[in-house]
Amino acid sequence: MDGFELLWIGRLILVLQLIPGVLGWGKEGHYVICKIAEAYLSEDASVAVKALLPDRAEGDLASVCSWPDEIRHHFHWRWSGPLHYVDTPDFRCNYEYCRDCHDYAGRKDMCVTGAIYNYTMQLMSAYNGSNSEVKYNLTEALMFLSHFVGDVHQPLHVGFIGDEGGNTITVRWYRRKTNLHHVWDNMIIESAKKTFYDSDLSNMIESIQKNITVGWSDDILLWESCALGQTVCPDPYASESINLACKFAYRNATPGSTLKDDYFLSRLPVVEKRLAQSGIRLAATLNRIFAARSSIAQE
Ligand code: ADE
Ligand code: ZN
Ligand code: ZN
């Protein structure tokens, strides 16, 4: 290959990276969520998570939390695409598992909340079941669960079916042409990082962590608890998301509109709170999954 061809391949890669995909929170959103979760893991959960992580993660859960987005377009993993979101009928600002959790072909449970139940069950059955035979790839289960708990907190991952959660709503983010879904996956976080955090994601993570311990400390117990001793409870998270989608994401973001300071500054607090909630809830879920066995053994 000569230098000229390499230059074109480089440009092609750059262009492909700029095409907004229908991914979850962007890479940075998932990284923030899993970094926050890591800090709230119990000792038991932390040991179990480290044992399940692939070698390339080098013990860091956050480094593999975007893996389901990286593989979803590969032929082998195409079935996992519908697991990143759940859509409601157009203009319905509530969510119901039985009505909404299916893929385009109508297959039940093929949605983000169904996936969260499924991967939690896989990890639970291996760590807390009576049968010692492991039927699932638990490394994949952990990476999928960590990713999807993040996705279900992105308001437009529980959006309207007709606009694919804002993917077909073309808008401008300041001067850049994009779509509403991408604004919520990436642009708000990216603009915040540049404007308020000196272009350094770890400053943003630190600021959210400080908010959790100061501003939201009274809310943590409410955020992390599930009804009736359930191990995991994605349904209320999805209800919150479609509510926020109606109140904040879709509002004043009609096709062709230009979103700038007033939209950015009023929506950023929503994004930061959702990142915090998903981190806390992911940690609480993993703590419940990896604590049950030891509590039985101690009896
Ligand atoms: N495709 C269809 N609906 C979607 C959503 N809410 N989020 C991401 N991708 C989608
Ligand atoms: Zn997305
Ligand atoms: Zn996703």
Coordinates of C-alpha atoms and ligand atoms in Angstrom, one line a residue:
M1 CA 0.0 0.0 0.0
D2 CA 1.4 3.4 -0.8
G3 CA 1.1 6.6 1.2
F4 CA -1.8 7.9 -0.9
E5 CA -3.9 4.8 -0.2
L6 CA -3.1 4.9 3.5
L7 CA -4.3 8.5 3.5
W8 CA -7.6 7.6 2.0
I9 CA -8.1 4.7 4.4
G10 CA -7.4 7.1 7.3
R11 CA -10.0 9.5 5.9
L12 CA -12.5 6.7 5.5
I13 CA -12.1 5.5 9.1
L14 CA -12.5 9.1 10.2
V15 CA -15.7 9.6 8.2
L16 CA -17.1 6.2 9.5
Q17 CA -16.5 7.3 13.1
L18 CA -18.4 10.5 12.5
I19 CA -21.6 8.7 11.3
P20 CA -23.9 8.6 14.3
G21 CA -24.7 5.0 15.0
V22 CA -27.7 3.7 17.0
L23 CA -25.5 2.9 19.9
G24 CA -26.2 3.3 23.6
W25 CA -24.7 6.1 25.6
G26 CA -21.5 6.8 23.7
K27 CA -18.2 5.2 24.8
E28 CA -17.7 8.0 27.4
G29 CA -21.1 7.7 29.0
H30 CA -20.6 3.9 29.6
Y31 CA -17.1 4.5 30.9
V32 CA -18.4 7.1 33.4
I33 CA -21.2 4.8 34.6
C34 CA -19.0 1.8 35.1
K35 CA -16.3 3.9 36.8
I36 CA -18.9 5.2 39.3
A37 CA -20.2 1.6 39.8
E38 CA -16.7 0.3 40.5
A39 CA -16.4 2.6 43.5
Y40 CA -19.6 1.3 45.1
L41 CA -18.9 -2.5 44.7
S42 CA -18.7 -4.6 47.8
E43 CA -15.6 -6.6 48.4
D44 CA -17.4 -9.9 47.4
A45 CA -18.7 -8.3 44.2
S46 CA -15.4 -6.7 43.3
V47 CA -13.6 -10.0 43.6
A48 CA -16.2 -11.8 41.5
V49 CA -16.3 -9.1 38.8
K50 CA -12.5 -9.1 38.5
A51 CA -12.5 -12.9 38.2
L52 CA -15.0 -12.7 35.3
L53 CA -13.5 -9.9 33.4
P54 CA -11.6 -10.8 30.2
D55 CA -7.8 -10.4 30.4
R56 CA -7.8 -7.3 28.2
A57 CA -9.8 -5.4 30.8
E58 CA -6.8 -5.7 33.2
G59 CA -9.2 -5.7 36.2
D60 CA -11.0 -2.6 35.1
L61 CA -14.8 -3.1 34.4
A62 CA -15.2 0.4 32.8
S63 CA -12.8 -0.6 30.1
V64 CA -15.2 -3.2 28.7
C65 CA -18.6 -1.5 29.3
S66 CA -18.9 -0.5 25.6
W67 CA -18.1 -3.9 24.3
P68 CA -21.8 -4.7 23.4
D69 CA -21.7 -1.6 21.1
E70 CA -18.5 -2.7 19.5
I71 CA -19.8 -6.1 18.5
R72 CA -23.5 -5.5 17.7
H73 CA -23.0 -4.9 14.0
H74 CA -20.9 -8.0 13.5
F75 CA -22.9 -10.7 11.8
H76 CA -22.5 -13.2 14.7
W77 CA -23.9 -10.7 17.2
R78 CA -26.7 -9.1 15.0
W79 CA -29.4 -10.7 17.2
S80 CA -28.2 -8.5 20.1
G81 CA -29.2 -5.2 18.4
P82 CA -32.7 -4.9 19.8
L83 CA -31.4 -5.6 23.4
H84 CA -30.0 -2.0 23.6
Y85 CA -33.4 -0.2 23.8
V86 CA -37.2 -0.5 24.4
D87 CA -39.6 1.7 22.5
T88 CA -43.1 2.8 23.4
P89 CA -46.0 3.5 21.0
D90 CA -45.7 7.0 19.5
F91 CA -46.4 9.8 22.0
R92 CA -47.1 7.4 24.9
C93 CA -45.0 8.7 27.8
N94 CA -45.3 5.5 29.9
Y95 CA -43.7 2.1 29.6
E96 CA -45.2 -1.4 30.1
Y97 CA -43.0 -4.5 29.9
C98 CA -45.7 -6.7 28.3
R99 CA -46.7 -4.1 25.7
D100 CA -43.3 -2.8 24.8
C101 CA -40.6 -5.5 25.3
H102 CA -40.3 -7.1 21.9
D103 CA -38.2 -6.7 18.8
Y104 CA -39.5 -5.6 15.4
A105 CA -40.4 -9.2 14.6
G106 CA -42.5 -9.3 17.7
R107 CA -40.2 -11.7 19.6
K108 CA -41.0 -11.2 23.3
D109 CA -38.4 -10.2 25.9
M110 CA -36.0 -9.0 23.1
C111 CA -35.4 -5.5 24.6
V112 CA -33.2 -3.8 27.1
T113 CA -35.3 -4.6 30.2
G114 CA -35.7 -8.2 29.0
A115 CA -31.9 -8.4 28.5
I116 CA -31.2 -7.1 32.0
Y117 CA -33.5 -9.8 33.5
N118 CA -31.9 -12.4 31.4
Y119 CA -28.2 -11.7 32.1
T120 CA -29.0 -11.2 35.8
M121 CA -30.6 -14.6 35.9
Q122 CA -27.5 -16.1 34.1
L123 CA -25.1 -14.7 36.7
M124 CA -27.5 -15.6 39.6
S125 CA -27.9 -19.2 38.4
A126 CA -24.2 -19.7 38.2
Y127 CA -23.3 -18.0 41.5
N128 CA -26.4 -18.9 43.6
G129 CA -28.0 -21.9 42.0
S130 CA -27.9 -25.4 43.4
N131 CA -26.7 -26.8 40.1
S132 CA -23.0 -26.4 39.7
E133 CA -23.1 -26.9 36.0
V134 CA -22.6 -23.5 34.2
K135 CA -24.6 -23.1 31.1
Y136 CA -23.7 -19.6 30.1
N137 CA -20.7 -17.4 29.2
L138 CA -20.5 -15.4 32.4
T139 CA -17.9 -13.0 31.1
E140 CA -20.3 -11.9 28.4
A141 CA -23.2 -11.9 30.8
L142 CA -21.3 -9.4 33.1
M143 CA -20.4 -7.1 30.2
F144 CA -23.9 -7.2 28.7
L145 CA -25.5 -6.5 32.1
S146 CA -23.1 -3.6 32.9
H147 CA -23.8 -2.1 29.5
F148 CA -27.6 -2.5 29.4
V149 CA -28.1 -1.0 32.9
G150 CA -26.4 2.1 31.5
D151 CA -28.5 2.0 28.3
V152 CA -31.9 1.8 30.1
H153 CA -31.0 5.0 31.9
Q154 CA -30.5 7.0 28.6
P155 CA -33.9 8.6 28.3
L156 CA -34.1 8.1 24.5
H157 CA -33.3 4.4 24.8
V158 CA -36.9 4.2 26.0
G159 CA -38.3 6.5 23.3
F160 CA -41.0 6.4 20.7
I161 CA -41.0 3.6 18.2
G162 CA -41.9 5.8 15.1
D163 CA -38.7 7.9 15.4
E164 CA -36.5 5.1 16.8
G165 CA -35.8 6.9 20.0
G166 CA -34.9 10.1 18.2
N167 CA -32.6 8.5 15.7
T168 CA -34.7 9.8 12.8
I169 CA -35.1 13.3 14.2
T170 CA -32.5 15.4 12.4
V171 CA -31.3 18.4 14.4
R172 CA -28.3 20.7 14.6
W173 CA -26.1 20.6 17.7
Y174 CA -24.8 24.1 17.6
R175 CA -23.4 24.1 14.0
R176 CA -23.1 20.3 13.5
K177 CA -25.8 18.3 11.8
T178 CA -26.7 15.2 13.8
N179 CA -29.8 13.5 15.3
L180 CA -31.6 13.9 18.6
H181 CA -30.6 10.4 19.8
H182 CA -26.9 11.1 19.2
V183 CA -27.2 14.3 21.1
W184 CA -28.3 12.3 24.2
D185 CA -25.8 9.5 23.6
N186 CA -22.8 11.7 23.0
M187 CA -23.0 15.4 22.3
I188 CA -24.2 16.6 25.7
I189 CA -21.5 14.7 27.4
E190 CA -18.8 15.8 24.9
S191 CA -19.8 19.4 25.1
A192 CA -19.9 19.3 28.9
K193 CA -16.4 17.7 29.0
K194 CA -15.0 20.5 26.8
T195 CA -16.9 23.4 28.4
F196 CA -16.8 22.6 32.1
Y197 CA -14.2 19.8 32.6
D198 CA -11.1 21.0 30.8
S199 CA -11.6 18.3 28.1
D200 CA -10.8 15.7 30.8
L201 CA -13.3 12.9 31.4
S202 CA -11.9 12.1 34.8
N203 CA -12.7 15.6 36.0
M204 CA -16.3 15.0 34.9
I205 CA -16.4 11.6 36.8
E206 CA -14.9 13.3 39.9
S207 CA -17.6 16.0 39.8
I208 CA -20.4 13.5 39.5
Q209 CA -19.0 11.4 42.3
K210 CA -18.8 14.5 44.5
N211 CA -22.5 15.3 43.6
I212 CA -23.4 11.7 44.7
T213 CA -21.8 12.1 48.1
V214 CA -23.0 15.7 48.7
G215 CA -26.0 16.7 46.7
W216 CA -27.7 13.3 46.2
S217 CA -26.5 11.4 49.3
D218 CA -30.1 11.2 50.6
D219 CA -31.3 9.7 47.4
I220 CA -28.8 6.8 47.1
L221 CA -30.8 4.4 49.2
L222 CA -33.9 5.1 47.1
W223 CA -32.0 4.7 43.9
E224 CA -30.5 1.4 44.7
S225 CA -33.4 -0.4 46.3
C226 CA -35.6 -2.8 44.4
A227 CA -39.2 -3.8 45.4
L228 CA -39.9 -7.0 47.3
G229 CA -36.3 -8.2 47.6
Q230 CA -35.8 -8.5 43.8
T231 CA -32.2 -8.8 42.6
V232 CA -32.7 -6.4 39.7
C233 CA -35.5 -4.0 38.7
P234 CA -35.1 -2.4 35.3
D235 CA -38.9 -1.7 34.8
P236 CA -39.0 1.5 37.0
Y237 CA -35.7 2.7 35.3
A238 CA -37.4 2.4 31.9
S239 CA -40.5 4.2 33.2
E240 CA -38.3 7.1 34.5
S241 CA -36.5 7.2 31.1
I242 CA -39.6 7.6 28.9
N243 CA -40.8 10.2 31.3
L244 CA -37.6 12.2 31.0
A245 CA -37.6 11.6 27.2
C246 CA -41.0 13.3 27.0
K247 CA -40.2 16.1 29.5
F248 CA -36.6 16.9 28.4
A249 CA -35.4 15.1 25.3
Y250 CA -38.2 15.5 22.8
R251 CA -39.4 18.9 24.2
N252 CA -38.3 21.8 22.0
A253 CA -36.4 19.4 19.7
T254 CA -38.5 19.1 16.6
P255 CA -37.1 17.9 13.3
G256 CA -34.8 20.6 11.8
S257 CA -34.4 22.6 15.0
T258 CA -31.0 23.9 16.2
L259 CA -30.1 23.0 19.8
K260 CA -27.7 25.2 21.6
D261 CA -27.0 26.8 25.0
D262 CA -30.5 26.8 26.5
Y263 CA -31.1 23.2 25.5
F264 CA -27.6 22.1 26.5
L265 CA -27.6 23.9 29.9
S266 CA -31.1 22.7 31.0
R267 CA -30.5 19.1 29.9
L268 CA -27.0 18.5 31.2
P269 CA -28.2 18.1 34.8
V270 CA -30.6 15.4 33.7
V271 CA -27.7 13.6 31.9
E272 CA -25.4 13.8 34.9
K273 CA -28.1 12.5 37.2
R274 CA -28.9 9.6 34.9
L275 CA -25.2 8.7 34.7
A276 CA -25.0 8.8 38.5
Q277 CA -28.1 6.7 39.0
S278 CA -27.0 4.0 36.5
G279 CA -23.6 3.7 38.2
I280 CA -25.2 3.4 41.7
R281 CA -27.8 0.9 40.5
L282 CA -25.3 -1.2 38.5
A283 CA -23.2 -1.5 41.7
A284 CA -26.2 -2.4 43.8
T285 CA -27.3 -5.0 41.3
L286 CA -23.8 -6.6 41.2
N287 CA -23.6 -6.5 45.0
R288 CA -26.9 -8.4 45.3
I289 CA -25.9 -11.0 42.6
F290 CA -22.5 -11.7 44.2
A291 CA -23.6 -11.5 47.8
A292 CA -26.5 -14.0 47.9
R293 CA -24.4 -17.1 48.0
S294 CA -22.1 -16.0 50.8
S295 CA -25.1 -15.0 52.9
I296 CA -26.6 -18.4 52.5
A297 CA -23.3 -20.1 53.3
Q298 CA -23.0 -18.1 56.6
E299 CA -26.4 -19.3 57.8
Ligands
ADE1 N1 -33.5 1.7 17.3 C1 -34.9 1.8 17.4 N2 -35.2 2.4 18.6 C2 -34.1 2.7 19.2 C3 -33.8 3.4 20.5 N3 -34.8 3.8 21.3 N4 -32.5 3.5 20.8 C4 -31.5 3.0 20.0 N5 -31.7 2.4 18.8 C5 -33.0 2.3 18.4
ZN2 ZN -28.1 5.1 21.9
ZN3 ZN -26.0 0.1 23.9

